[in-house]
mmCIF file of C-alpha atoms in Angstrom:
data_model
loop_
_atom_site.group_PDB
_atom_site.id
_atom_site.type_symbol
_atom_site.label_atom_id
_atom_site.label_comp_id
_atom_site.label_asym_id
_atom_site.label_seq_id
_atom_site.Cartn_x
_atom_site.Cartn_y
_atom_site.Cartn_z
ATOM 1 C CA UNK A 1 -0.755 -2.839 -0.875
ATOM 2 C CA UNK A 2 2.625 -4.413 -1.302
ATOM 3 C CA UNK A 3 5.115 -2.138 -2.746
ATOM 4 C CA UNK A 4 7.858 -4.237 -3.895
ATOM 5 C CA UNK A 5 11.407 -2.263 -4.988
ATOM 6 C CA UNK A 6 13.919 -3.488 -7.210
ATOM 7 C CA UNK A 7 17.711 -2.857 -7.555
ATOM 8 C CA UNK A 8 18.954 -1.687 -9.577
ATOM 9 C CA UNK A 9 17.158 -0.933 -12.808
ATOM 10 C CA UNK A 10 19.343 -2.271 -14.700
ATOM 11 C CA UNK A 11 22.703 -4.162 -14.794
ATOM 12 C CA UNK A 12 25.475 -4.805 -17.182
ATOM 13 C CA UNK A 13 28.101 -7.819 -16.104
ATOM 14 C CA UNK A 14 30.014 -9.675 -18.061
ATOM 15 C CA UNK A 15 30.092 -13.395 -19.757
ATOM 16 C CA UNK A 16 31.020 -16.007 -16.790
ATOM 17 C CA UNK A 17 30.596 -13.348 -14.014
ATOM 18 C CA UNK A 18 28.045 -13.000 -11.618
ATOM 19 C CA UNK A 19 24.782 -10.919 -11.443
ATOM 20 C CA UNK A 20 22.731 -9.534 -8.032
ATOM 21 C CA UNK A 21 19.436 -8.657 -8.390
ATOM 22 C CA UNK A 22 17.806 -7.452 -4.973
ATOM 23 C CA UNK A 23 13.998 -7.120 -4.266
ATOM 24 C CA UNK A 24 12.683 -5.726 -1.080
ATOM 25 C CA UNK A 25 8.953 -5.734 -0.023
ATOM 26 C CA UNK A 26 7.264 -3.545 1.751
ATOM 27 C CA UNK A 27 6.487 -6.042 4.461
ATOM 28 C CA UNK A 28 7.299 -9.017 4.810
ATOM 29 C CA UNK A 29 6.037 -12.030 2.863
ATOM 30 C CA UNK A 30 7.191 -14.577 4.930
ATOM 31 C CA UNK A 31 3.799 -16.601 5.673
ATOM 32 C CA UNK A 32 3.756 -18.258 9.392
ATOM 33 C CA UNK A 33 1.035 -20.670 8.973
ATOM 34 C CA UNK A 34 3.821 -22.407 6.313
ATOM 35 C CA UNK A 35 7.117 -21.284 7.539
ATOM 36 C CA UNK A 36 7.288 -19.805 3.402
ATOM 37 C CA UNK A 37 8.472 -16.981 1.556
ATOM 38 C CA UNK A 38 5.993 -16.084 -0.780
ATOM 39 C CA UNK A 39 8.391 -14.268 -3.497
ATOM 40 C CA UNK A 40 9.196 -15.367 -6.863
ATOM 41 C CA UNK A 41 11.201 -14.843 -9.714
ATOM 42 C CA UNK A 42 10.322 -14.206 -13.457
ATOM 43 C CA UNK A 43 12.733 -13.890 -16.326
ATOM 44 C CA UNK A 44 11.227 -12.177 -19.616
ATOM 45 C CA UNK A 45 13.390 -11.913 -22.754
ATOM 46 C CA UNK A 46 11.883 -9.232 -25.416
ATOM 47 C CA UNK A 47 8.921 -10.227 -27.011
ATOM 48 C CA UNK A 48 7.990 -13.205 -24.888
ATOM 49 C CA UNK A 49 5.984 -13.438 -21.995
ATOM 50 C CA UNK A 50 7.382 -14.084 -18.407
ATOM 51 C CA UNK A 51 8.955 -17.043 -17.513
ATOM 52 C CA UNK A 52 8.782 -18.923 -14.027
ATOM 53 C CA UNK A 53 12.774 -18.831 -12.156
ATOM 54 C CA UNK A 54 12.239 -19.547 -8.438
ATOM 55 C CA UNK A 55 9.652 -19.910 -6.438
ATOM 56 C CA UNK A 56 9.441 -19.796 -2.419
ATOM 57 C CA UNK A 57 12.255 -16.991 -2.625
ATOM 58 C CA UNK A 58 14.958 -19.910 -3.357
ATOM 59 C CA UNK A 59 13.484 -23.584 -4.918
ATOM 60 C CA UNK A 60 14.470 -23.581 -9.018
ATOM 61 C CA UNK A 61 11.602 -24.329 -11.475
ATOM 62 C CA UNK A 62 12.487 -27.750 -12.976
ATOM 63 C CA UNK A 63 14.477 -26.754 -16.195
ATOM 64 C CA UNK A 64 15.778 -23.379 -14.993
ATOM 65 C CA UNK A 65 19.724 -23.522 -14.770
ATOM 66 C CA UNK A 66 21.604 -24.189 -11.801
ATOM 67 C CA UNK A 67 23.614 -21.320 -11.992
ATOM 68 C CA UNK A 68 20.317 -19.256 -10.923
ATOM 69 C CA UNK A 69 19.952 -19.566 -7.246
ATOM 70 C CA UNK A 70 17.312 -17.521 -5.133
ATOM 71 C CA UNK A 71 17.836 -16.349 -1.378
ATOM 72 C CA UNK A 72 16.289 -14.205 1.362
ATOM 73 C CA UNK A 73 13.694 -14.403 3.602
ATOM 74 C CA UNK A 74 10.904 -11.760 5.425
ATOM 75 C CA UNK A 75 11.159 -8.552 3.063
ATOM 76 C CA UNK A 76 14.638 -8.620 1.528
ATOM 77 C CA UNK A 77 15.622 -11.042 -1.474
ATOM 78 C CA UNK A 78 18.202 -11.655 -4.157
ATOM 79 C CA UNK A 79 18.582 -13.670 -7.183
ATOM 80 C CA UNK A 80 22.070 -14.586 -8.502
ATOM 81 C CA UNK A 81 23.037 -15.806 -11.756
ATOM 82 C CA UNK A 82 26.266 -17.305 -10.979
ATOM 83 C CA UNK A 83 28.434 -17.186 -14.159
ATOM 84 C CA UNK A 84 26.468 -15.435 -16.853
ATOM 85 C CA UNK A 85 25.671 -16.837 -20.430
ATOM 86 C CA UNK A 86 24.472 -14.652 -23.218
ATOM 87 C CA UNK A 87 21.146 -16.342 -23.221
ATOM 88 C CA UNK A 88 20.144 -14.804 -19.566
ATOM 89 C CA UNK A 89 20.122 -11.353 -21.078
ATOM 90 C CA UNK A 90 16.493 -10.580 -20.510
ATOM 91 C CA UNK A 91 14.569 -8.587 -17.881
ATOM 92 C CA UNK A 92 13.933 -10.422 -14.117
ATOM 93 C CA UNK A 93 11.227 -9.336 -12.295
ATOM 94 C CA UNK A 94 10.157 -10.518 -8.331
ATOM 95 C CA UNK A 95 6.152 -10.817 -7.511
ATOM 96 C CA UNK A 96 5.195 -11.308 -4.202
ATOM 97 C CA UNK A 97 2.234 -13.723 -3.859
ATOM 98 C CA UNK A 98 1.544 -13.328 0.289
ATOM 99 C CA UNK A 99 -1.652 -11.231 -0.511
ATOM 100 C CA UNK A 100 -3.994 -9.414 -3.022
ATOM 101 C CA UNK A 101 -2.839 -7.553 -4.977
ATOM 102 C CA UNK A 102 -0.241 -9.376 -6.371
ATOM 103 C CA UNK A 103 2.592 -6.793 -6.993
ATOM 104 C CA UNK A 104 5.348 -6.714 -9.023
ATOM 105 C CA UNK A 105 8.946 -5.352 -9.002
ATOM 106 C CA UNK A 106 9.318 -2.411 -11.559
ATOM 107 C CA UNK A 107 12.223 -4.855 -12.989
ATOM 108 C CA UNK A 108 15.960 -5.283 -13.320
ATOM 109 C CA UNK A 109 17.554 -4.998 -17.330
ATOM 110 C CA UNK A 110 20.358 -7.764 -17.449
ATOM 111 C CA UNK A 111 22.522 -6.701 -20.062
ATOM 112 C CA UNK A 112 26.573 -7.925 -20.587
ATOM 113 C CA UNK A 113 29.541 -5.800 -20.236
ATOM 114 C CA UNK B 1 0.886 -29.301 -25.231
ATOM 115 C CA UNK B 2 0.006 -27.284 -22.447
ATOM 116 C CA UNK B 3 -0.596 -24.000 -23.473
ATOM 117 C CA UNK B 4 -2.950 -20.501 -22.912
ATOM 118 C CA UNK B 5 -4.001 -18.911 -26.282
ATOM 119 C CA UNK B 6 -5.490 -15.325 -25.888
ATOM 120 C CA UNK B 7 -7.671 -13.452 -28.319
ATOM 121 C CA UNK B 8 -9.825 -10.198 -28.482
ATOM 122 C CA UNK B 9 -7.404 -7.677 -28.374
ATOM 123 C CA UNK B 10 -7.656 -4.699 -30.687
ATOM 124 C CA UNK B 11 -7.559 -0.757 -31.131
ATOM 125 C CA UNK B 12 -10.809 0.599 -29.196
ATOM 126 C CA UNK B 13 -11.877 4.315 -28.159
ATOM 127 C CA UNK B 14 -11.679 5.688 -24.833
ATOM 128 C CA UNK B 15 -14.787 4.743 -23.024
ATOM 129 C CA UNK B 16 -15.402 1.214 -24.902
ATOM 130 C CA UNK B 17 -15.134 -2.057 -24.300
ATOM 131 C CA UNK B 18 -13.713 -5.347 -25.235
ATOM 132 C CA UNK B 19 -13.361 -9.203 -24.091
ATOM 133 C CA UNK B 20 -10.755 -10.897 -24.064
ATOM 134 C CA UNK B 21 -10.504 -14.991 -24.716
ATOM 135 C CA UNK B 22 -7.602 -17.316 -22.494
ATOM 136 C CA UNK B 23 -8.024 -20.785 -24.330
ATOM 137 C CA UNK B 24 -6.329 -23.306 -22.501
ATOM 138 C CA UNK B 25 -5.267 -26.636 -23.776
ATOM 139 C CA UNK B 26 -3.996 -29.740 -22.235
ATOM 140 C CA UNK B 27 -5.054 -29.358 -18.896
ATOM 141 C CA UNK B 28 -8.410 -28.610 -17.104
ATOM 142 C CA UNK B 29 -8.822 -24.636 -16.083
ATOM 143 C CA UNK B 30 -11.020 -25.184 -13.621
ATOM 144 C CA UNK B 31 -8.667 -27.297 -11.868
ATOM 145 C CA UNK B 32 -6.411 -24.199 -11.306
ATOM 146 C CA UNK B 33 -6.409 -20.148 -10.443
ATOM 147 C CA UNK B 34 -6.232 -18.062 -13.023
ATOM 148 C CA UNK B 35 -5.489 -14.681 -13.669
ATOM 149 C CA UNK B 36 -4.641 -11.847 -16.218
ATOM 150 C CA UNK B 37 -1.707 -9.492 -15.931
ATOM 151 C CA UNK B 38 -0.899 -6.508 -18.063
ATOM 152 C CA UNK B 39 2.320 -4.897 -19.590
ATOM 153 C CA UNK B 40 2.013 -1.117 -20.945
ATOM 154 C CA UNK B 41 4.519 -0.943 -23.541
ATOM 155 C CA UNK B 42 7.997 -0.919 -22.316
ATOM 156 C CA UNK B 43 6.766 -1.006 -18.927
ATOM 157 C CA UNK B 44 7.027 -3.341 -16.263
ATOM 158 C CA UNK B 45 4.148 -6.590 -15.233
ATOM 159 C CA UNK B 46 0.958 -5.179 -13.665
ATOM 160 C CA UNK B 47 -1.689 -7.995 -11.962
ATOM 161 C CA UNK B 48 -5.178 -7.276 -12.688
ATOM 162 C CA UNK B 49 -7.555 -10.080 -11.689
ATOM 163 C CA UNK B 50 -7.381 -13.315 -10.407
ATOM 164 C CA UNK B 51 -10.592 -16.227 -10.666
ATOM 165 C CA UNK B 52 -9.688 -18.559 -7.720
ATOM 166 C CA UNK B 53 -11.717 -21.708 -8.219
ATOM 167 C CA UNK B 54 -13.614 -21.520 -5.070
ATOM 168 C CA UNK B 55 -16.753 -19.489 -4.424
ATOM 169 C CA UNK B 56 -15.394 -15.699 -3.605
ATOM 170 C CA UNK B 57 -12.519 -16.218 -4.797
ATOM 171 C CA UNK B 58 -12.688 -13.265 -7.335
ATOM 172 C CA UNK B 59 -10.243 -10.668 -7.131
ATOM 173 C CA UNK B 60 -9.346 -6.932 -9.107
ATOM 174 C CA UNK B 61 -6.656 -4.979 -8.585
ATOM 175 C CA UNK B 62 -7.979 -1.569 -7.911
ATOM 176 C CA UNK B 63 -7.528 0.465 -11.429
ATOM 177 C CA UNK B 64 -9.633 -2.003 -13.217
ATOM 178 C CA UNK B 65 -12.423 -2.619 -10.357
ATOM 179 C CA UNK B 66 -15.933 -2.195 -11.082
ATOM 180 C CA UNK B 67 -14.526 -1.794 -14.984
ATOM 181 C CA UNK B 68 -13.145 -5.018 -15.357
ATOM 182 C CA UNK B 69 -15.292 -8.801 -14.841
ATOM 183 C CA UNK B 70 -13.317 -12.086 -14.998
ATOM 184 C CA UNK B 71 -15.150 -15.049 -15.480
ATOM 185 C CA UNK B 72 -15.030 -18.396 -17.125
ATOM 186 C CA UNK B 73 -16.180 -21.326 -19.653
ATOM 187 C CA UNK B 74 -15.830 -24.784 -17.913
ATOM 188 C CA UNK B 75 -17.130 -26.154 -21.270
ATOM 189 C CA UNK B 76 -14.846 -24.364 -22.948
ATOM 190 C CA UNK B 77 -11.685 -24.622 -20.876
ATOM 191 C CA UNK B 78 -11.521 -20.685 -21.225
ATOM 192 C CA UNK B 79 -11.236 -17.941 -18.960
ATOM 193 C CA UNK B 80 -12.360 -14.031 -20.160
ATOM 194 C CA UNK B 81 -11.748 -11.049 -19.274
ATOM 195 C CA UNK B 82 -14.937 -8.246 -19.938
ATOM 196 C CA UNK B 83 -13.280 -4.994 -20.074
ATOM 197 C CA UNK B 84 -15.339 -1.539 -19.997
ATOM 198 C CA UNK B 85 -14.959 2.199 -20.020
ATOM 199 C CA UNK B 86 -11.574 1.663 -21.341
ATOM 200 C CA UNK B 87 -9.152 4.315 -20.847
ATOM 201 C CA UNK B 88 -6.106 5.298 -21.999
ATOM 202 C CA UNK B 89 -4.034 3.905 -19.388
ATOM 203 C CA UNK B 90 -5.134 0.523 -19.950
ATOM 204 C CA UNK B 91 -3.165 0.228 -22.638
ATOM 205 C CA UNK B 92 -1.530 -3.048 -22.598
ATOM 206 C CA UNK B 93 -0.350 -6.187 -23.491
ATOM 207 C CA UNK B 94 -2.600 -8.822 -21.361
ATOM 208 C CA UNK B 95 -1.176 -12.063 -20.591
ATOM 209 C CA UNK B 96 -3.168 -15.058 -19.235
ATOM 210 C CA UNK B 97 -1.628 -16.394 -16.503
ATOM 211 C CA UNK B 98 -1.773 -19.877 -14.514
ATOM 212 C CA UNK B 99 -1.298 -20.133 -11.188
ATOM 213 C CA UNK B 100 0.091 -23.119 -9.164
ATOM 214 C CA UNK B 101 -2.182 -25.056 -7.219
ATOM 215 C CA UNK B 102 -3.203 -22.892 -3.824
ATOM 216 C CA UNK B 103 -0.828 -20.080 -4.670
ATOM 217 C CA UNK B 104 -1.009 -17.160 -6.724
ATOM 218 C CA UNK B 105 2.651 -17.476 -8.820
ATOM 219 C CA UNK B 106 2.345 -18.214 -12.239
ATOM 220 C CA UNK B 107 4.287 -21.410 -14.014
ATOM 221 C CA UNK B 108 2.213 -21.063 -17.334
ATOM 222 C CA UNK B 109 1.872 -17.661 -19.530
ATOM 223 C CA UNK B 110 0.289 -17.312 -22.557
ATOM 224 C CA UNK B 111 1.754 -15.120 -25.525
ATOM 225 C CA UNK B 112 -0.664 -12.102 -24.918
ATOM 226 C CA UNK B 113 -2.906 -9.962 -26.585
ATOM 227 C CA UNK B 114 -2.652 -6.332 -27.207
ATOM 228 C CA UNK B 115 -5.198 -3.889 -26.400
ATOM 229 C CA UNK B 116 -4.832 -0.346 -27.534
ATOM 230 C CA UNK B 117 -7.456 2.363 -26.031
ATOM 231 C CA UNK B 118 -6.857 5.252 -28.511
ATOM 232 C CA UNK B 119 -9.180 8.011 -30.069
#
């Protein structure tokens, strides 16, 4: 399997700053038959279910903010929030999707300063 | 609306069973993968089967196999998950996912159902 790390656990930045999250896999995810990383992003606020960031390590889900940016390639990855509103407080997760079974990061807790 | 609407969650005893209901609306599931993915409370997202919608395309992660059976409705627009010899570690809020065309990341999650496995 997949083992897919997260760092850190959690995170505390403050309003209009910026926030790292980094996500390494196990091996890498980058698929040759479609030049691809196959790595996204989640974002799940408390009570809600998961909801889609970035896909292919770095391309924005239409309606997702473009102060969240995704980059990386192979088995290392990071998602930036670039200037951080209260509404992003939540917890991000990164799922690779190159093969079965589809893991998950353990998750990063955005929290402000 | 497009939406997944699960059911059939409940409070169950070690060793039983349950099924649990993914009702989709506004678009066609057997146009699309599907799977279910868990979250233990205050834990992190767990995948635990997938129903890709050609023929093998079946897939368990390996603390639910030969426990667990996804399947679906076409008539019905609704996938299920059969769950048996429950155990205590299944414990779970379990989301109904859809997946995106060929690939297995999810752009559509439904508001889950809990399933408790508790003597």
């Amino acid at each position: 399997d997949i083992v897919v790390t997260q760092s850190p656990d959690s995170l505390a930045v403050s309003l209009g700053e910026r926030a790292t999250i980094n996500c390494k896999s196990s091996q890498s995810v980058l698929y040759s038959s479609n030049n691809k990383n196959h790595l996204v992003w989640y974002q799940q606020k408390p009570g809600q279910p998961p909801k889609l960031l970035i896909y292919w390590a770095s391309t924005r889900e239409s309606g997702v903010p473009d102060r969240f940016s995704g980059s990386g390639s192979g088995t290392d990855f990071t998602l930036t929030i670039s200037s951080l509103q209260a509404e992003d407080v939540a917890v991000y997760y990164c799922q690779q999707y190159y093969t079965t079974p589809y893991t998950f990061g353990q998750g990063t807790k955005l929290e402000i300063k | 609306e497009v939406q997944l609407l699960e059911s059939g969650g409940g409070l169950v005893q070690p060793g039983g069973s349950l099924r649990l209901s993914c009702a989709a609306s506004g678009f066609t599931l057997s146009n699309y993968a599907m799977s279910w993915v868990r979250q233990a409370p205050g834990k992190g997202l767990e995948w635990v089967s997938g129903f890709f919608y050609t023929p093998g395309g079946i897939h368990y992660a390996d603390p639910v196999k030969g426990r667990f059976t996804i399947s679906r409705d076409n008539s019905k627009n609704t996938l299920y998950l059969q769950m048996n010899t429950l155990r205590a570690e299944d414990t779970a809020v379990y989301y109904c996912a859809k997946a995106v065309v060929n690939y297995w990341y999810f752009d559509l999650w439904g508001r889950g159902t809990l399933v408790t496995v508790s003597s």
